[in-house]
CSV table of C-alpha atoms in Angstrom, one decimal:
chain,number,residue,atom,x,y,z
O,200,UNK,CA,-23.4,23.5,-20.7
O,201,UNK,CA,-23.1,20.3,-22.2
O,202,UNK,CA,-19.4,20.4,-22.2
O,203,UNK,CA,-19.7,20.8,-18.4
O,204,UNK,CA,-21.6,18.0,-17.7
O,205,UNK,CA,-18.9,16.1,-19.7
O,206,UNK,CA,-15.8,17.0,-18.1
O,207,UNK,CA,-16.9,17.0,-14.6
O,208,UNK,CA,-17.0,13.0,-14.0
O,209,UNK,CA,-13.5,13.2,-15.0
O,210,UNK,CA,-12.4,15.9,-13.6
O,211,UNK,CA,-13.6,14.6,-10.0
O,212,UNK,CA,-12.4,11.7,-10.5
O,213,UNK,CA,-8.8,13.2,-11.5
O,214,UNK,CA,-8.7,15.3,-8.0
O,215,UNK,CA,-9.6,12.1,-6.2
O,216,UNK,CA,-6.6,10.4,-7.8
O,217,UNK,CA,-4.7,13.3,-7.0
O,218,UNK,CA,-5.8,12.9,-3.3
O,219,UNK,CA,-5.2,8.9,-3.2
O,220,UNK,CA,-1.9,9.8,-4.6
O,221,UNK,CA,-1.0,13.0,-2.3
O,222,UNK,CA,-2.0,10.6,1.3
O,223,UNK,CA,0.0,7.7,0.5
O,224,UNK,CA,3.2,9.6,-0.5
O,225,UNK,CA,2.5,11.4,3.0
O,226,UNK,CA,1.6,8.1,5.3
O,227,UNK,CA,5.0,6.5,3.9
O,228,UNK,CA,7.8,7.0,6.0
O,229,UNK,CA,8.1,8.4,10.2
O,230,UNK,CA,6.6,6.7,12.7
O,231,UNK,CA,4.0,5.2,9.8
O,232,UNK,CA,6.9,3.3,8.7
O,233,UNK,CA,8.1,1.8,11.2
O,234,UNK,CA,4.5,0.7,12.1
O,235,UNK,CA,4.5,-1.0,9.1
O,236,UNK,CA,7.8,-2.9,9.0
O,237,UNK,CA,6.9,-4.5,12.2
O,238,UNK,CA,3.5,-5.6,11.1
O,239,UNK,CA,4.9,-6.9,8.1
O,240,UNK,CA,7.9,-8.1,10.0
O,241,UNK,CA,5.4,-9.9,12.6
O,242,UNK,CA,3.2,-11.4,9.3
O,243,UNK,CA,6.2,-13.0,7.7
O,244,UNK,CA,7.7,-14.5,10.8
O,245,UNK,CA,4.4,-16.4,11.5
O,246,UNK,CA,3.9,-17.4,7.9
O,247,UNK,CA,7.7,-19.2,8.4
O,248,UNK,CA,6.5,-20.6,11.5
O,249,UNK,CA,3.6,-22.0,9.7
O,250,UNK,CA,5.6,-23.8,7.3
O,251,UNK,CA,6.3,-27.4,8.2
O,252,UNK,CA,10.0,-28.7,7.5
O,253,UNK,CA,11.1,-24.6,7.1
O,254,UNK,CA,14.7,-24.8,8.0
O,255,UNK,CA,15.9,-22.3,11.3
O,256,UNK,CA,17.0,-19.0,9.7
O,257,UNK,CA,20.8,-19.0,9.0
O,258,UNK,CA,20.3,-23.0,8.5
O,259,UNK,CA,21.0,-24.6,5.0
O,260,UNK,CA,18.9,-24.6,2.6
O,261,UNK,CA,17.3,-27.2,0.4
């Protein structure tokens, strides 16, 4: 039984990679997506608003 006791910890923890694995693949793409882009989207356009001295987009660059 002491083999048991051995392979369990890693056995759990190999079917809760598994899981981890298994719900990201499913939340990327569909409506998740798009979610996503647009908070990202919405993240970098404030950081380039934060920036002092950022050029406009489509300006030159430095």
């Amino acid at each position: 039984m002491e083999y048991v006791a051995a392979l369990l910890p890693s056995t759990v923890m190999a079917v809760a990679f598994i899981a981890l694995i298994v719900t990201i693949v499913k939340s990327q793409g569909g409506a998740n997506k798009a979610k996503e882009d647009a908070a990202v989207d919405a993240a970098l356009s404030r950081a380039e608003a934060a920036r002092p001295g950022t050029p406009p987009e489509g300006g030159a660059a430095r």
